[in-house]
Short mmCIF file of C-alpha atoms and ligand atoms in Angstrom, two decimals:
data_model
loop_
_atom_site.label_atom_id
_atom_site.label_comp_id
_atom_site.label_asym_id
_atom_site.label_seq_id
_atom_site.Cartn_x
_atom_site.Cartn_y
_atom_site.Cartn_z
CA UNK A 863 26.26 2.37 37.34
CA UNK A 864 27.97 4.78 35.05
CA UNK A 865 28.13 7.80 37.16
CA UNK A 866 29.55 11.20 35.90
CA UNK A 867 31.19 13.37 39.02
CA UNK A 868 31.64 17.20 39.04
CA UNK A 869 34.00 18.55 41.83
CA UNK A 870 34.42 22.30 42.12
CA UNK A 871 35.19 22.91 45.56
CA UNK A 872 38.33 25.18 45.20
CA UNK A 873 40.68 26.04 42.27
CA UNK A 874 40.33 22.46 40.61
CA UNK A 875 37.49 22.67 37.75
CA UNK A 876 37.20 18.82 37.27
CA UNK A 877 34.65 16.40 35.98
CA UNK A 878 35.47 12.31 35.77
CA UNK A 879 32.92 8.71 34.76
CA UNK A 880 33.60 6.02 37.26
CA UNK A 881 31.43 3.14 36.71
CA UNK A 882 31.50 0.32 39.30
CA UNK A 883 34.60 1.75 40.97
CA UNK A 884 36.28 1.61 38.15
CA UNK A 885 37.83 5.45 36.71
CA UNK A 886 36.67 5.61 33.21
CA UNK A 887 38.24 9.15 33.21
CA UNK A 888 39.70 11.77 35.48
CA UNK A 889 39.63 15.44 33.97
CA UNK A 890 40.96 17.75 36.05
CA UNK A 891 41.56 21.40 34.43
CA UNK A 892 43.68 23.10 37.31
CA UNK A 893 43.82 26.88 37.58
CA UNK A 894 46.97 26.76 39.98
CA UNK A 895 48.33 29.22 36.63
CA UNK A 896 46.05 32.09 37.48
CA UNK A 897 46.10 32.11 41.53
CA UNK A 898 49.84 31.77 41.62
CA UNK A 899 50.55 35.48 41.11
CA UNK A 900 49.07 35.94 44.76
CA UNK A 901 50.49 32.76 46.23
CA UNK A 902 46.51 31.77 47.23
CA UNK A 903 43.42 30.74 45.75
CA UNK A 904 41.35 34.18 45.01
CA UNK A 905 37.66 33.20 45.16
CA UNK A 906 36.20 35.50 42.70
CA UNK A 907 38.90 33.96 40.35
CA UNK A 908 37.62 30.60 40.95
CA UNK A 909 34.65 30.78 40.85
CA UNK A 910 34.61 32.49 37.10
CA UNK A 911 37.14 30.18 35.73
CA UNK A 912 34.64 27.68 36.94
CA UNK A 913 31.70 29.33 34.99
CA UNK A 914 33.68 29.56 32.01
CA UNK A 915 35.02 25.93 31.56
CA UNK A 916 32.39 23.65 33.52
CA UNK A 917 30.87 22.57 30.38
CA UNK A 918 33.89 21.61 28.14
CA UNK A 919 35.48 19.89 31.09
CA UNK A 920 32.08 17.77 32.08
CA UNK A 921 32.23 17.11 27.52
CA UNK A 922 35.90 16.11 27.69
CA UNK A 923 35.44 13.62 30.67
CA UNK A 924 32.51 11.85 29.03
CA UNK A 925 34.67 12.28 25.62
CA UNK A 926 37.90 10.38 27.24
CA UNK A 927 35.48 7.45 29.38
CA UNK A 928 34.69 6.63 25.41
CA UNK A 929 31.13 7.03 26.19
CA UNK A 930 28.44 9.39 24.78
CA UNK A 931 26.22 11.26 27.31
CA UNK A 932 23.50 8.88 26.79
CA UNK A 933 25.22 6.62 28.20
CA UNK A 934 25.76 8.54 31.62
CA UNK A 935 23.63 6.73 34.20
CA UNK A 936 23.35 9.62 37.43
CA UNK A 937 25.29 12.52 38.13
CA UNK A 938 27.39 13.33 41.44
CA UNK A 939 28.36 16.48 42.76
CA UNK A 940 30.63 18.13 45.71
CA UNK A 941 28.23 20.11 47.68
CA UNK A 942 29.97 21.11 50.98
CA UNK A 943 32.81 22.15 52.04
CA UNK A 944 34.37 24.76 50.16
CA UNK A 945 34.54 28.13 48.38
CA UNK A 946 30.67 28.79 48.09
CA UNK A 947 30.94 30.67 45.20
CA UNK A 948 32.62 27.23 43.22
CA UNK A 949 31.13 25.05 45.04
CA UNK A 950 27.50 26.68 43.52
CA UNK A 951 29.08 26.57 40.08
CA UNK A 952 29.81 22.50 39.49
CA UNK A 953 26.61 21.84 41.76
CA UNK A 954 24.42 23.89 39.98
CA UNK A 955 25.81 22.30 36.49
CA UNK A 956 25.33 18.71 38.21
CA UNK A 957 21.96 19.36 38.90
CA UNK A 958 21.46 20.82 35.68
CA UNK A 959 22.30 17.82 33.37
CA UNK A 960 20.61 14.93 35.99
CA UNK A 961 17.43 17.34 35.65
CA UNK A 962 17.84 17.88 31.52
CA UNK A 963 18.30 13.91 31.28
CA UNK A 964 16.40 12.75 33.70
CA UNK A 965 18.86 10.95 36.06
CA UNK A 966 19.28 10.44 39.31
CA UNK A 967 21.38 13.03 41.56
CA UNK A 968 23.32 13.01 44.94
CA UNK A 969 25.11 15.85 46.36
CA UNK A 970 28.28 14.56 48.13
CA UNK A 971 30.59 15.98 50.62
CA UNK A 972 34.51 16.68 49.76
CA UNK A 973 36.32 15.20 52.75
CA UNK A 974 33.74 12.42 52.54
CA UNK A 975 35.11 11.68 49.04
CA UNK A 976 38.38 12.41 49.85
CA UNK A 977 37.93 9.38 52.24
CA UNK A 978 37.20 7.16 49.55
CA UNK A 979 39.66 7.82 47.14
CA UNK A 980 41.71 5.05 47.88
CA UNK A 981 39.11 2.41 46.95
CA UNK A 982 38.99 3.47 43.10
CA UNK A 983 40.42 1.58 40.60
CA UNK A 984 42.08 2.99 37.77
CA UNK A 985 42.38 1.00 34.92
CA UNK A 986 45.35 -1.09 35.27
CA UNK A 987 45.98 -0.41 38.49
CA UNK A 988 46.12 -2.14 42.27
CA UNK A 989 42.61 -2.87 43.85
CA UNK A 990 42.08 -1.53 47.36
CA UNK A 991 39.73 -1.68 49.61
CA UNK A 992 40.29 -1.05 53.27
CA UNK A 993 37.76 -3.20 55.69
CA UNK A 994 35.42 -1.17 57.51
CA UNK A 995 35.74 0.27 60.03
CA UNK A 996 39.37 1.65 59.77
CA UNK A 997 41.00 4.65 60.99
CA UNK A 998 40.84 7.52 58.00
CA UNK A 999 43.48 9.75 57.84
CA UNK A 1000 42.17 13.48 56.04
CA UNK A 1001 44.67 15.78 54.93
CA UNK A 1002 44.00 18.89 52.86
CA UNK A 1003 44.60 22.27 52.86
CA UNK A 1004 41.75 23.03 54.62
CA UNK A 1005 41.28 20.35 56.79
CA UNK A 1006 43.26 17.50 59.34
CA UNK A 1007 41.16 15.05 60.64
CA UNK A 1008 41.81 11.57 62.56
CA UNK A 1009 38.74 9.59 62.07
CA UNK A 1010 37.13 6.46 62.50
CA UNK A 1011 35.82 5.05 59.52
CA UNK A 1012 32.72 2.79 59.64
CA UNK A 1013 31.50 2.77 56.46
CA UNK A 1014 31.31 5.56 53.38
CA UNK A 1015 29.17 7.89 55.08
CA UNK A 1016 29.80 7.09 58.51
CA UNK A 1017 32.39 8.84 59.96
CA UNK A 1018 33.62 9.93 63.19
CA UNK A 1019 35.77 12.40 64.50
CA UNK A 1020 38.67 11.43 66.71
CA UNK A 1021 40.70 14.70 66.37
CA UNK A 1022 41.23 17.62 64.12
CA UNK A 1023 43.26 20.88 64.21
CA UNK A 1024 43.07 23.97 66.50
CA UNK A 1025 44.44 25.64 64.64
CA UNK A 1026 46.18 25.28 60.94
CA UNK A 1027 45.69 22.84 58.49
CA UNK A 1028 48.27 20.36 57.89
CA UNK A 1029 48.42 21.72 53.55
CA UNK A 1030 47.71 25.06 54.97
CA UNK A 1031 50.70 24.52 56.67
CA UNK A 1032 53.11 23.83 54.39
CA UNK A 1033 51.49 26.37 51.98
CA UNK A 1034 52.14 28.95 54.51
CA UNK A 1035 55.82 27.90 54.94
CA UNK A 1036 56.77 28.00 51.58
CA UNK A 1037 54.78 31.80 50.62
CA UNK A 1038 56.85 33.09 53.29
CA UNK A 1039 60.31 31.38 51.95
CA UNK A 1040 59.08 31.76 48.26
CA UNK A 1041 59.65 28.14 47.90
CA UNK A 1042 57.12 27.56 45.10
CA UNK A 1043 53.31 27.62 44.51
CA UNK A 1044 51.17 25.38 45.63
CA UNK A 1045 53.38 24.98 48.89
CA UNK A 1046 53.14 21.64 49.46
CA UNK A 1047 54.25 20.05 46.49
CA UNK A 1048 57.48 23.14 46.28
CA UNK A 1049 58.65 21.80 50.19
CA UNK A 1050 57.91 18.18 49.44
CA UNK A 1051 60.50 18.31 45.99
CA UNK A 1052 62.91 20.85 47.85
CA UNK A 1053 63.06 18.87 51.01
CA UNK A 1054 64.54 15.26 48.95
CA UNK A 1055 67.49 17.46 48.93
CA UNK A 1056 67.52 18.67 52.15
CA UNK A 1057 68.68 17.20 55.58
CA UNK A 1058 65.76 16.68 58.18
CA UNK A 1059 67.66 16.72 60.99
CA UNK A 1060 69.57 20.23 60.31
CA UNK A 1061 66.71 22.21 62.36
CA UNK A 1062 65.06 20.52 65.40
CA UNK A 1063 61.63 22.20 65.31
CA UNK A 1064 59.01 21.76 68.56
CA UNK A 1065 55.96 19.27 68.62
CA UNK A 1066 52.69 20.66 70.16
CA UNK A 1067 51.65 19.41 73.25
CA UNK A 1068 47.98 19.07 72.72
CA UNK A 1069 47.47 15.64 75.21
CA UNK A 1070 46.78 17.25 78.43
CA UNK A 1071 42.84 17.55 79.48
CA UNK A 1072 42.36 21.35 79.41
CA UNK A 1073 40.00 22.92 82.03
CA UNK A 1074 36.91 21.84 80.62
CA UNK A 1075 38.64 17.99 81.18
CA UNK A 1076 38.10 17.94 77.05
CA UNK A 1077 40.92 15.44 76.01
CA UNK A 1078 42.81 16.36 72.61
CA UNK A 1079 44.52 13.54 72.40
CA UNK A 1080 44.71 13.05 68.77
CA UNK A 1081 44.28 17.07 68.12
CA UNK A 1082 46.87 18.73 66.20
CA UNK A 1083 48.68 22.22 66.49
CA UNK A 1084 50.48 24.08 63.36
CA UNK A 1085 50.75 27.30 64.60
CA UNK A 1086 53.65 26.67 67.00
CA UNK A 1087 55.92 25.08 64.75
CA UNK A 1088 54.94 27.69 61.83
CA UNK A 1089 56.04 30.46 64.65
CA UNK A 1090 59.52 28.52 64.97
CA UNK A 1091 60.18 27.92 61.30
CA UNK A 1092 59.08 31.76 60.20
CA UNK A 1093 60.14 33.92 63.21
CA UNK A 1094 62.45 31.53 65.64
CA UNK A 1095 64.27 29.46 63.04
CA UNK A 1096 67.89 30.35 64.51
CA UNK A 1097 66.72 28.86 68.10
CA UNK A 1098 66.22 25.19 66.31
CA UNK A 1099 69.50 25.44 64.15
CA UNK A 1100 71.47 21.82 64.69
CA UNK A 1101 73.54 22.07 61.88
CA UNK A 1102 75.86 25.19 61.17
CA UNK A 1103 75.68 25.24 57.27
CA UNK A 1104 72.06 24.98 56.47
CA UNK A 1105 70.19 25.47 53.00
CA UNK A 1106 66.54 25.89 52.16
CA UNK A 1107 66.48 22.52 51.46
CA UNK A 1108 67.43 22.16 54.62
CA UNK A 1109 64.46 24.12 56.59
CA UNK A 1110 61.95 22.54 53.86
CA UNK A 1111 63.16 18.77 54.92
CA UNK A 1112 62.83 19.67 58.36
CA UNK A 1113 59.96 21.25 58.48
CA UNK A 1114 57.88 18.08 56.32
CA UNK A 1115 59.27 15.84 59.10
CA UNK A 1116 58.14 18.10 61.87
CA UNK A 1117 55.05 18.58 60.10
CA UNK A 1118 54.27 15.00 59.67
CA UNK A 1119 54.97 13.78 62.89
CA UNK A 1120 52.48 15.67 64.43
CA UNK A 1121 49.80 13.80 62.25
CA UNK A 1122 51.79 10.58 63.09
CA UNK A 1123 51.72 11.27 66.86
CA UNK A 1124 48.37 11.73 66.50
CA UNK A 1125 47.50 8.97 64.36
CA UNK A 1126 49.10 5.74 66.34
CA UNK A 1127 47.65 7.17 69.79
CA UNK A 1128 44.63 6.58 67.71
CA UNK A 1129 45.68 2.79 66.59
CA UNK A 1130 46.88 1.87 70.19
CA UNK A 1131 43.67 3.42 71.52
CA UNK A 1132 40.89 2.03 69.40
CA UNK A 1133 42.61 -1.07 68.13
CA UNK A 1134 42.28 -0.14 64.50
CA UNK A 1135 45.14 -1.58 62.63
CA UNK A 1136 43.96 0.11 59.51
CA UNK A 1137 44.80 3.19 58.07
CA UNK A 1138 43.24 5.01 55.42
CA UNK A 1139 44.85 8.68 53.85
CA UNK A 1140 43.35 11.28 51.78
CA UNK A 1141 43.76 14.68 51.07
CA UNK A 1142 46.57 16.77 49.30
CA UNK A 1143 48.88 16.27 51.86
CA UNK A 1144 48.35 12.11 51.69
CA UNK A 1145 50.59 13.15 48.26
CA UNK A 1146 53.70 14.03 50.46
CA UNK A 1147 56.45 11.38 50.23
CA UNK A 1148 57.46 11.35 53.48
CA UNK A 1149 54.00 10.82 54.75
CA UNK A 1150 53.39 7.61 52.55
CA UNK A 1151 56.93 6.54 53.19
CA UNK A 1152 56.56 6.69 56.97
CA UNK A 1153 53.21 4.98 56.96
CA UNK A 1154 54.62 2.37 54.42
CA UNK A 1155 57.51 2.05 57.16
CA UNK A 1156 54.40 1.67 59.73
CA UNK A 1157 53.03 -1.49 57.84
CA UNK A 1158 55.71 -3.23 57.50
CA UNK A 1159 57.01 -2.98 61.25
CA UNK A 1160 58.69 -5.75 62.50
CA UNK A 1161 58.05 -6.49 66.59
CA UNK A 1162 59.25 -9.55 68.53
CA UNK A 1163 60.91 -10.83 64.99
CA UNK A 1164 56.99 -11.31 64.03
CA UNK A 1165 55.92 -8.94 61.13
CA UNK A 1166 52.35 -6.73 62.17
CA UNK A 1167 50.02 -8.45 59.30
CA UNK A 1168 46.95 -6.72 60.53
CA UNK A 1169 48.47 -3.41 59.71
CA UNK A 1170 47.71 -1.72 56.74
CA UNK A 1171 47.75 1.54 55.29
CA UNK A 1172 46.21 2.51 51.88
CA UNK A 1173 46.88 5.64 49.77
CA UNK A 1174 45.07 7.33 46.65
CA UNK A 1175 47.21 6.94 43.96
CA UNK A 1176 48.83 10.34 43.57
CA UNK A 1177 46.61 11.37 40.74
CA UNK A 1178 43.70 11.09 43.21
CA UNK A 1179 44.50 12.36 46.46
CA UNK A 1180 44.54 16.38 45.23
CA UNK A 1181 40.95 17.22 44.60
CA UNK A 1182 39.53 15.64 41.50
CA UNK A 1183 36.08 14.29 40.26
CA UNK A 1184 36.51 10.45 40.75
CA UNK A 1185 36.39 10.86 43.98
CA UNK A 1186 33.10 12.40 43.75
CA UNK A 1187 32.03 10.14 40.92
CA UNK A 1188 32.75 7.40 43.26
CA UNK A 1189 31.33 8.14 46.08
CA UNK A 1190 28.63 9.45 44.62
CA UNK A 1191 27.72 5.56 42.97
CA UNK A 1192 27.95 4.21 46.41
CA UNK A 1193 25.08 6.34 47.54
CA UNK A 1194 22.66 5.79 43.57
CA UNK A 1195 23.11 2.20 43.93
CA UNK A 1196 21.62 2.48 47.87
CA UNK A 1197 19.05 4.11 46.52
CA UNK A 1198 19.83 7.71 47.82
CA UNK A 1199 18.84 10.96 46.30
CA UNK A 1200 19.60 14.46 46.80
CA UNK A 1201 16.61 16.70 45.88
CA UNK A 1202 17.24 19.19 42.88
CA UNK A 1203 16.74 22.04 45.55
CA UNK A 1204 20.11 21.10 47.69
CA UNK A 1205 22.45 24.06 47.91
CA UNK A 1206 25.87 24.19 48.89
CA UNK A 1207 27.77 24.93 52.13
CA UNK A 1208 31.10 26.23 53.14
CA UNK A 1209 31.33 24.30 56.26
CA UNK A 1210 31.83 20.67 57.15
CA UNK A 1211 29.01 19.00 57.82
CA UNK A 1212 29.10 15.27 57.08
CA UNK A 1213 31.10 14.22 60.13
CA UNK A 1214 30.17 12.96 63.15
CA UNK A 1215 31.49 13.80 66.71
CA UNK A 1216 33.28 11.55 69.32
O1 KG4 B 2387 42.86 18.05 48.96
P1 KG4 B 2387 43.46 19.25 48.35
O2 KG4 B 2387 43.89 19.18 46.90
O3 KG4 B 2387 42.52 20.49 48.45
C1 KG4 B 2387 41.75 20.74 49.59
O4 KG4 B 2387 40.69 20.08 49.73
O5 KG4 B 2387 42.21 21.57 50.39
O6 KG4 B 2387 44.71 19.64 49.24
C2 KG4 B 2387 45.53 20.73 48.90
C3 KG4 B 2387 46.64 20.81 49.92
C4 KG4 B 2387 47.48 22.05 49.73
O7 KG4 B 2387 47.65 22.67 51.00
C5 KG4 B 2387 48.78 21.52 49.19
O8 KG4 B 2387 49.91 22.31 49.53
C6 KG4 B 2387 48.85 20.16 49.85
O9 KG4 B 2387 47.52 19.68 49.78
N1 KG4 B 2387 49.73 19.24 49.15
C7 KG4 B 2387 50.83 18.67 49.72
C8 KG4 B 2387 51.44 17.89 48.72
N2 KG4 B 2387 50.70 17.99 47.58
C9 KG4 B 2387 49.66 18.83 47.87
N3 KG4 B 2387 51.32 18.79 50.96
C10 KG4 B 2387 52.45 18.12 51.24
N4 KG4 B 2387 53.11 17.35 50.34
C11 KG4 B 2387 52.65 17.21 49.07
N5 KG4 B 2387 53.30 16.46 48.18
ZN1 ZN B 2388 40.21 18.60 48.74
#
């Protein structure tokens, strides 16, 4: 099914045709420009920017799939979460255009999408697809969530922050170091030249029961190592002669662990050899290189077969429409419809809990 996806959840107006898994095209018109003078995205901003190119971007990803708009077979759109103002912008558009031509429509959910990024093909490119059920790993700026996976719309919540976002995170880091805008992307190309072990920043200690005898065993904590890399960054010196490539490398370790930590409690727990990432953050080098490092283990001179991790390529794990376009097919060819009265949502609300 030729399926045309609208995602306009945040500062990314983008629009993309995936037909049968396959990305036709991937527009993705960012507006990073315009929210960098206040190191954030400004919602009003967004939102308008959205307004004002929606329509071209939409024309210029059925334009690059090579395909007229006849030929578009149902429309997909991010409904939840997000900034509600954008959000109400790409879904109203989506809904538009299925209504105008008569095609079917499903409103989908971001982190839902971001989920199953990894499964898209891109024309030339490695197919994917993780076995169900697997363990999903979401990171975004927004959002950090363990999961298990059992199928595209089934998913579970193992753990998730208390606090921070892993993105928000490293977005927060590198505002207060003026290390570039967006954050992540600034610490993860500063960091390559930095050492990792010249600071020696604290991991949470989330595992305990707390009084309620909740378990947060694969819950995650950015605000104390934030507090030691902003305000206590003398107290976890190593190394005498540091840089700011130096605090950016060791923070990205630091920050990843915890997600690590996390993560293979989950595998040894549940059994689930599997690992799925998505999100922004699933961009970060060291991430993919330590999960790479993960899959290839070697125990007992035996290599781990059953362990594998899959990534987004790095075009898709950001926000962008062929996620949505893709997800989004999954649900037309079951049948599913959203009615042309859905709305959208701020908060989370596709995710099951544990
Ligand atoms: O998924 P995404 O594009 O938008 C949300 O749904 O939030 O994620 C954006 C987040 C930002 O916090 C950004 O700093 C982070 O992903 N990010 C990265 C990298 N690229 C983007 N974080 C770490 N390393 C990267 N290479
Ligand atoms: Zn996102």
């Amino acid at each position: 099914m030729v399926v045309l996806g609208i995602e306009t959840s945040c500062d990314e107006c983008a629009a993309a045709v995936v037909h049968n898994g396959v990305v036709l095209s991937n527009v993705v018109a960012t507006q990073i420009p315009f929210h960098s003078k206040w190191q954030g995205v400004v919602p009003e901003i967004a939102s308008r920017m959205h307004t004002e190119w929606i329509y071209d971007v939409a024309g210029e990803a059925v334009k690059r799939a090579g395909l007229k708009v006849a030929d578009i077979e149902g429309a997909a759109a991010t409904a939840h979460p997000g900034l509600l103002g954008s959000l109400l912008v790409g879904l109203h558009f989506a809904k538009a255009f299925a209504w105008a031509r008569g095609l079917p429509f499903i409103a989908v959910d971001h982190l839902l999408a971001h989920l199953y990024a990894s499964r898209l093909v891109i024309e030339g490119g490695p197919v994917s697809s993780a076995d169900y059920p697997f363990l999903g790993l979401l990171v975004s700026g927004g959002h950090s969530v363990i999961c298990r996976v059992d199928n595209f719309d089934d998913v579970t919540v193992l753990g998730t922050t208390v606090d921070d976002a892993a993105g928000e995170a490293f977005d927060k880091i590198a505002k207060h170091y003026s290390f570039g805008y967006p954050g992540g992307t600034a610490i993860d190309k500063l960091a390559q030249k930095g050492n990792s072990e010249a600071f020696k920043f604290p991991m949470p200690n989330l595992y305990k029961p707390d009084r309620q005898g909740n378990d947060h065993r694969y819950d995650l904590s950015y605000s104390g190592l934030k507090t030691a890399v902003v305000n206590q960054l003398e107290q976890f010196r190593v190394l005498p002669d540091t840089t700011d490539a130096d605090i950016a490398a060791s923070f990205q370790k630091t920050a990843v662990e915890i997600l690590l930590r996390a993560l293979f409690r989950a595998v040894e727990d549940t059994g689930l050899q599997t690992i799925v990432a998505g999100g922004g953050v699933a961009a970060n080098s060291y991430l993919r290189a330590r999960l790479e490092e993960y899959a290839h283990t070697v125990t007992g001179g035996n290599m781990q077969a059953e362990r594998k991790v899959y990534f987004p390529p790095l075009e898709l794990c950001g926000d962008n429409a062929a996620m949505v376009a893709g997800l989004g097919e999954q649900y037309l060819l079951r049948g599913d419809r959203s009615p042309l009265n859905t709305s959208a949502s701020a908060r989370v609300q596709a995710f099951k809990r544990r």
